Amino acid sequence: MLHDLQEVLRAYWQQFVVVLPRLVLALVLFVIIWAAAARLRKYLNRKLSAKSDDPLLTNFLTQMGRWLVVLAGLLLCMQIIGLSELVGGLMAGAGVSAFIVGFAFKDIAENFLAGVILAFNRPFNLSDTISIQDVMGRVQELNIRSTRVKTFDGKDVYIPNATVLKEKVTNYTRDGFIRQDFVVGIDFDDSVAGATKLILEQLRALPEVLQTAPHEPLVIVNELASSTVNLKVMFWTESDDYRRGVLELRSQVMDRTKIVLVENGYSLPPDIIEIRLPGFQKALPIELIRSDKTLPEPPPAKQ
């Protein structure tokens, strides 16, 4: 039995020695093809970038070109090694293989096809601020399998292309403009016209707030609430830099609105809570608790 094992190993060794030169040649060729594919990607990226203003599409096409070259090189190396029959079988059975691979790698194939569609017809460009499901951030990259989004808290989220294609995508910076709004409440005795004038003056003093049609700022009465007259403040700004131009500006406008209304004698009353007692209860007992323990106790009442 040991002799048979030695004969088998010797036969395999002889076959390996025969195949070794072709194996080394195939390995060297594959390394060269891998390096050439990387150089080809840089070359295509440079040429396409000079002729196209769409970096997402350029990046996707150069990635696809690189992997096609690598795949062709792999098939060539397999033929050099002597696996031409296997290569021929793969090529001849491409339809069956595709059917089998479609089930085995359904998600990969789905994301790849979705990436192809998004490369030519997509709802965003590079650096656009978008939200998909519960992810909001700036688009950084579209590759063969996923879309990379950089959130405002510094996270890189890789969303499968199939999800991007099927889910609702909200683009906040597509046309470069976005409207912001908030509500501020004033007392019923305050002048609505006066408050509106003060708020609009503050909005016009900020260069980031757009002033031309159809993007003029606007203040309207939004609601007559239980204790306040609620004014809705609406203003437009450029959305190229969503974080600075939208979020920080909205905070600044709200702060300036509060300050100018208070300085001009407008009260910003809180909501009034009305307590109704049932018919059988004539009074509601209330106990006042002193919050400042350092205050001296009141003197006892004189007899």
XYZ file of C-alpha atoms in Angstrom:
303
model
C 0.000 0.000 0.000
C 2.846 2.364 0.800
C 4.423 1.540 -2.539
C 1.179 2.444 -4.358
C 1.020 5.743 -2.490
C 4.592 6.556 -3.496
C 3.797 5.790 -7.120
C 0.788 8.084 -7.053
C 2.777 10.914 -5.466
C 5.604 10.407 -7.982
C 3.121 10.619 -10.843
C 1.618 13.819 -9.475
C 5.102 15.288 -8.983
C 6.048 14.514 -12.565
C 2.866 16.187 -13.800
C 3.595 19.201 -11.596
C 7.144 19.473 -13.003
C 5.735 19.376 -16.531
C 3.123 22.050 -15.744
C 5.443 24.230 -13.598
C 6.874 26.383 -16.452
C 3.385 27.134 -17.750
C 2.189 27.812 -14.190
C 5.011 30.288 -13.602
C 4.337 31.927 -16.984
C 0.622 32.202 -16.196
C 1.354 33.669 -12.759
C 3.759 36.267 -14.160
C 1.293 37.123 -16.922
C -1.532 37.549 -14.422
C 0.575 39.899 -12.292
C 1.363 41.943 -15.419
C -2.323 42.002 -16.418
C -3.314 43.068 -12.879
C -0.852 45.971 -12.961
C -1.890 46.863 -16.513
C -5.560 46.898 -15.460
C -4.739 49.338 -12.659
C -2.849 51.593 -15.086
C -5.695 51.301 -17.592
C -8.148 52.462 -14.946
C -6.035 55.552 -14.195
C -5.694 56.271 -17.921
C -9.432 55.906 -18.551
C -10.225 57.972 -15.488
C -8.001 60.788 -16.732
C -9.429 60.712 -20.256
C -13.071 60.427 -19.193
C -12.677 63.110 -16.538
C -11.396 65.515 -19.194
C -14.468 64.911 -21.367
C -17.152 64.406 -18.729
C -18.287 66.453 -15.743
C -19.825 63.408 -14.060
C -17.214 61.891 -11.703
C -19.589 59.186 -10.443
C -20.150 57.806 -13.942
C -16.429 58.076 -14.724
C -15.466 56.150 -11.607
C -18.038 53.423 -12.280
C -16.986 52.908 -15.912
C -13.275 52.773 -15.053
C -13.934 50.178 -12.338
C -15.938 48.057 -14.759
C -13.217 48.343 -17.435
C -10.559 47.238 -14.982
C -12.438 44.139 -13.864
C -13.230 43.140 -17.441
C -9.500 43.233 -18.257
C -8.717 41.174 -15.142
C -11.374 38.598 -16.077
C -10.024 38.297 -19.630
C -6.498 37.889 -18.230
C -7.663 35.172 -15.848
C -9.230 33.180 -18.699
C -6.018 33.561 -20.741
C -3.889 32.315 -17.843
C -6.158 29.298 -17.407
C -5.637 28.401 -21.066
C -1.843 28.729 -20.685
C -1.866 26.343 -17.727
C -3.766 23.814 -19.804
C -7.263 24.353 -18.553
C -8.544 25.212 -22.013
C -11.230 22.556 -21.785
C -12.435 24.077 -18.527
C -12.446 27.544 -20.095
C -14.310 26.226 -23.119
C -16.818 24.556 -20.853
C -17.323 27.773 -18.939
C -17.833 29.737 -22.127
C -20.099 27.108 -23.675
C -22.140 26.799 -20.520
C -22.350 30.533 -19.891
C -26.116 30.440 -19.995
C -26.395 27.616 -17.472
C -23.645 29.150 -15.348
C -25.373 32.495 -15.329
C -28.592 30.772 -14.253
C -26.839 28.969 -11.396
C -24.789 31.991 -10.353
C -27.931 34.090 -10.428
C -29.326 31.994 -7.593
C -26.045 31.556 -5.728
C -25.069 35.235 -5.904
C -28.464 36.865 -6.271
C -27.617 39.889 -4.124
C -24.284 40.508 -5.858
C -25.843 40.286 -9.312
C -28.760 42.479 -8.260
C -26.475 45.171 -6.844
C -24.244 45.045 -9.933
C -27.171 45.525 -12.321
C -28.564 48.275 -10.091
C -25.151 49.954 -10.189
C -25.185 49.882 -13.996
C -28.613 51.539 -14.029
C -27.603 54.142 -11.441
C -24.425 54.951 -13.383
C -26.503 56.220 -16.304
C -29.761 57.246 -14.610
C -29.590 58.201 -10.955
C -31.225 60.762 -8.634
C -27.975 62.302 -7.318
C -24.507 63.531 -8.229
C -21.219 63.544 -6.380
C -21.349 65.580 -3.112
C -25.156 65.855 -3.190
C -26.856 65.638 0.201
C -29.392 62.817 0.155
C -31.388 60.662 2.542
C -32.205 57.002 1.989
C -34.250 55.231 4.650
C -32.631 56.439 7.916
C -29.291 57.486 6.349
C -28.594 61.140 5.531
C -25.305 62.510 4.226
C -23.225 63.465 1.194
C -22.624 61.100 -1.725
C -18.944 60.155 -1.919
C -18.742 57.249 -4.362
C -20.726 54.918 -6.603
C -19.005 51.577 -7.173
C -20.043 48.247 -8.648
C -21.764 46.963 -5.509
C -22.701 49.922 -3.297
C -23.062 53.688 -2.899
C -20.923 55.336 -0.209
C -22.550 58.137 1.783
C -20.713 60.290 4.348
C -23.031 61.256 7.196
C -22.726 64.577 9.024
C -21.358 62.834 12.116
C -18.444 61.381 10.119
C -19.689 57.860 9.368
C -19.153 56.168 6.001
C -22.315 54.216 5.158
C -22.235 51.759 2.246
C -25.748 51.328 0.869
C -26.365 48.455 -1.587
C -27.139 49.752 -5.067
C -30.323 47.694 -5.191
C -31.577 49.531 -2.094
C -30.739 52.900 -3.648
C -32.607 51.927 -6.821
C -35.730 50.603 -5.073
C -36.101 52.903 -2.070
C -37.254 56.515 -1.975
C -34.289 58.879 -2.336
C -34.614 62.477 -1.099
C -32.119 64.873 -2.677
C -31.687 68.145 -0.762
C -29.180 69.781 -3.103
C -30.201 68.784 -6.626
C -31.104 72.249 -7.927
C -28.962 74.200 -5.448
C -31.839 75.786 -3.462
C -33.765 74.686 -0.399
C -36.436 76.304 1.771
C -36.278 76.258 5.549
C -39.031 77.198 7.988
C -39.840 77.365 11.669
C -42.704 78.598 13.873
C -42.537 81.315 16.537
C -45.428 82.242 18.832
C -46.320 85.764 19.987
C -48.975 86.986 22.410
C -52.523 87.700 21.187
C -52.086 91.339 22.248
C -48.910 91.756 20.156
C -48.932 93.261 16.676
C -48.644 90.632 13.958
C -47.657 93.247 11.371
C -44.957 94.644 13.620
C -43.502 91.217 14.386
C -43.572 90.312 10.691
C -41.685 93.497 9.808
C -38.990 92.882 12.440
C -38.455 89.266 11.339
C -38.221 90.207 7.653
C -35.676 92.916 8.485
C -33.512 90.307 10.194
C -33.830 87.947 7.238
C -32.856 90.660 4.766
C -29.757 91.484 6.832
C -28.327 87.984 6.320
C -26.454 87.589 2.995
C -27.003 83.815 3.009
C -30.790 84.283 2.794
C -31.966 84.667 -0.811
C -34.003 87.790 -1.578
C -34.953 87.482 -5.268
C -38.065 85.887 -6.806
C -39.167 83.179 -6.476
C -37.032 82.735 -3.348
C -38.081 85.714 -1.230
C -38.455 85.257 2.542
C -42.019 85.144 3.847
C -43.754 85.367 7.225
C -47.409 84.310 7.598
C -49.862 83.579 10.403
C -49.740 79.812 10.678
C -52.114 79.116 13.571
C -54.203 80.741 16.278
C -53.152 78.459 19.109
C -54.555 78.295 22.636
C -52.124 80.868 24.043
C -50.174 82.279 21.076
C -50.450 83.535 17.536
C -48.017 81.274 15.671
C -46.056 82.882 12.863
C -44.416 80.652 10.261
C -41.094 82.010 9.017
C -39.964 80.727 5.602
C -36.727 81.541 3.817
C -34.610 80.142 0.975
C -30.881 79.519 0.826
C -28.336 77.833 -1.409
C -27.910 74.170 -0.549
C -24.480 73.336 -1.969
C -23.090 73.085 1.539
C -26.065 71.609 3.353
C -24.564 71.617 6.822
C -23.362 75.242 6.814
C -25.886 76.729 4.423
C -28.974 75.076 5.875
C -28.599 73.667 9.381
C -26.341 76.358 10.848
C -28.178 79.177 9.048
C -31.551 77.993 10.353
C -30.199 78.034 13.901
C -28.809 81.535 13.373
C -32.104 82.861 11.968
C -34.096 81.396 14.868
C -31.740 82.935 17.421
C -31.849 86.392 15.771
C -35.652 86.231 15.558
C -35.967 85.477 19.261
C -33.581 88.291 20.216
C -35.192 90.982 18.051
C -38.729 90.156 19.221
C -37.770 90.214 22.900
C -35.794 93.457 22.507
C -38.833 95.139 20.943
C -41.209 94.146 23.730
C -42.807 91.087 22.187
C -43.517 88.292 24.638
C -43.028 84.679 23.656
C -45.556 83.092 26.007
C -45.529 79.389 26.789
C -48.540 77.209 26.196
C -51.345 77.711 28.697
C -52.633 74.522 30.300
C -56.288 74.582 31.368
C -57.289 72.278 34.217
C -60.982 71.359 34.440
C -62.324 69.919 37.711
C -65.132 67.374 37.798
C -68.486 68.657 38.997
C -68.298 66.980 42.414
C -64.911 68.558 43.238
C -65.155 72.211 44.255
C -61.439 72.923 44.745
C -58.033 71.470 43.922
C -55.572 71.355 46.864
C -52.186 72.765 45.876
C -49.018 72.673 47.961
C -46.175 75.083 47.153
C -42.714 73.610 47.798
C -39.811 75.998 48.330
C -37.002 75.125 45.886
C -34.269 77.252 47.521
C -33.348 75.534 50.804
C -30.931 78.317 51.803
C -33.667 80.875 52.441
C -34.522 81.367 56.120
C -37.784 80.054 57.413
C -40.488 82.706 57.915
C -41.039 83.791 61.528
C -43.990 82.254 63.330
C -47.205 84.183 63.241
C -47.979 86.325 66.313
C -50.673 85.063 68.597
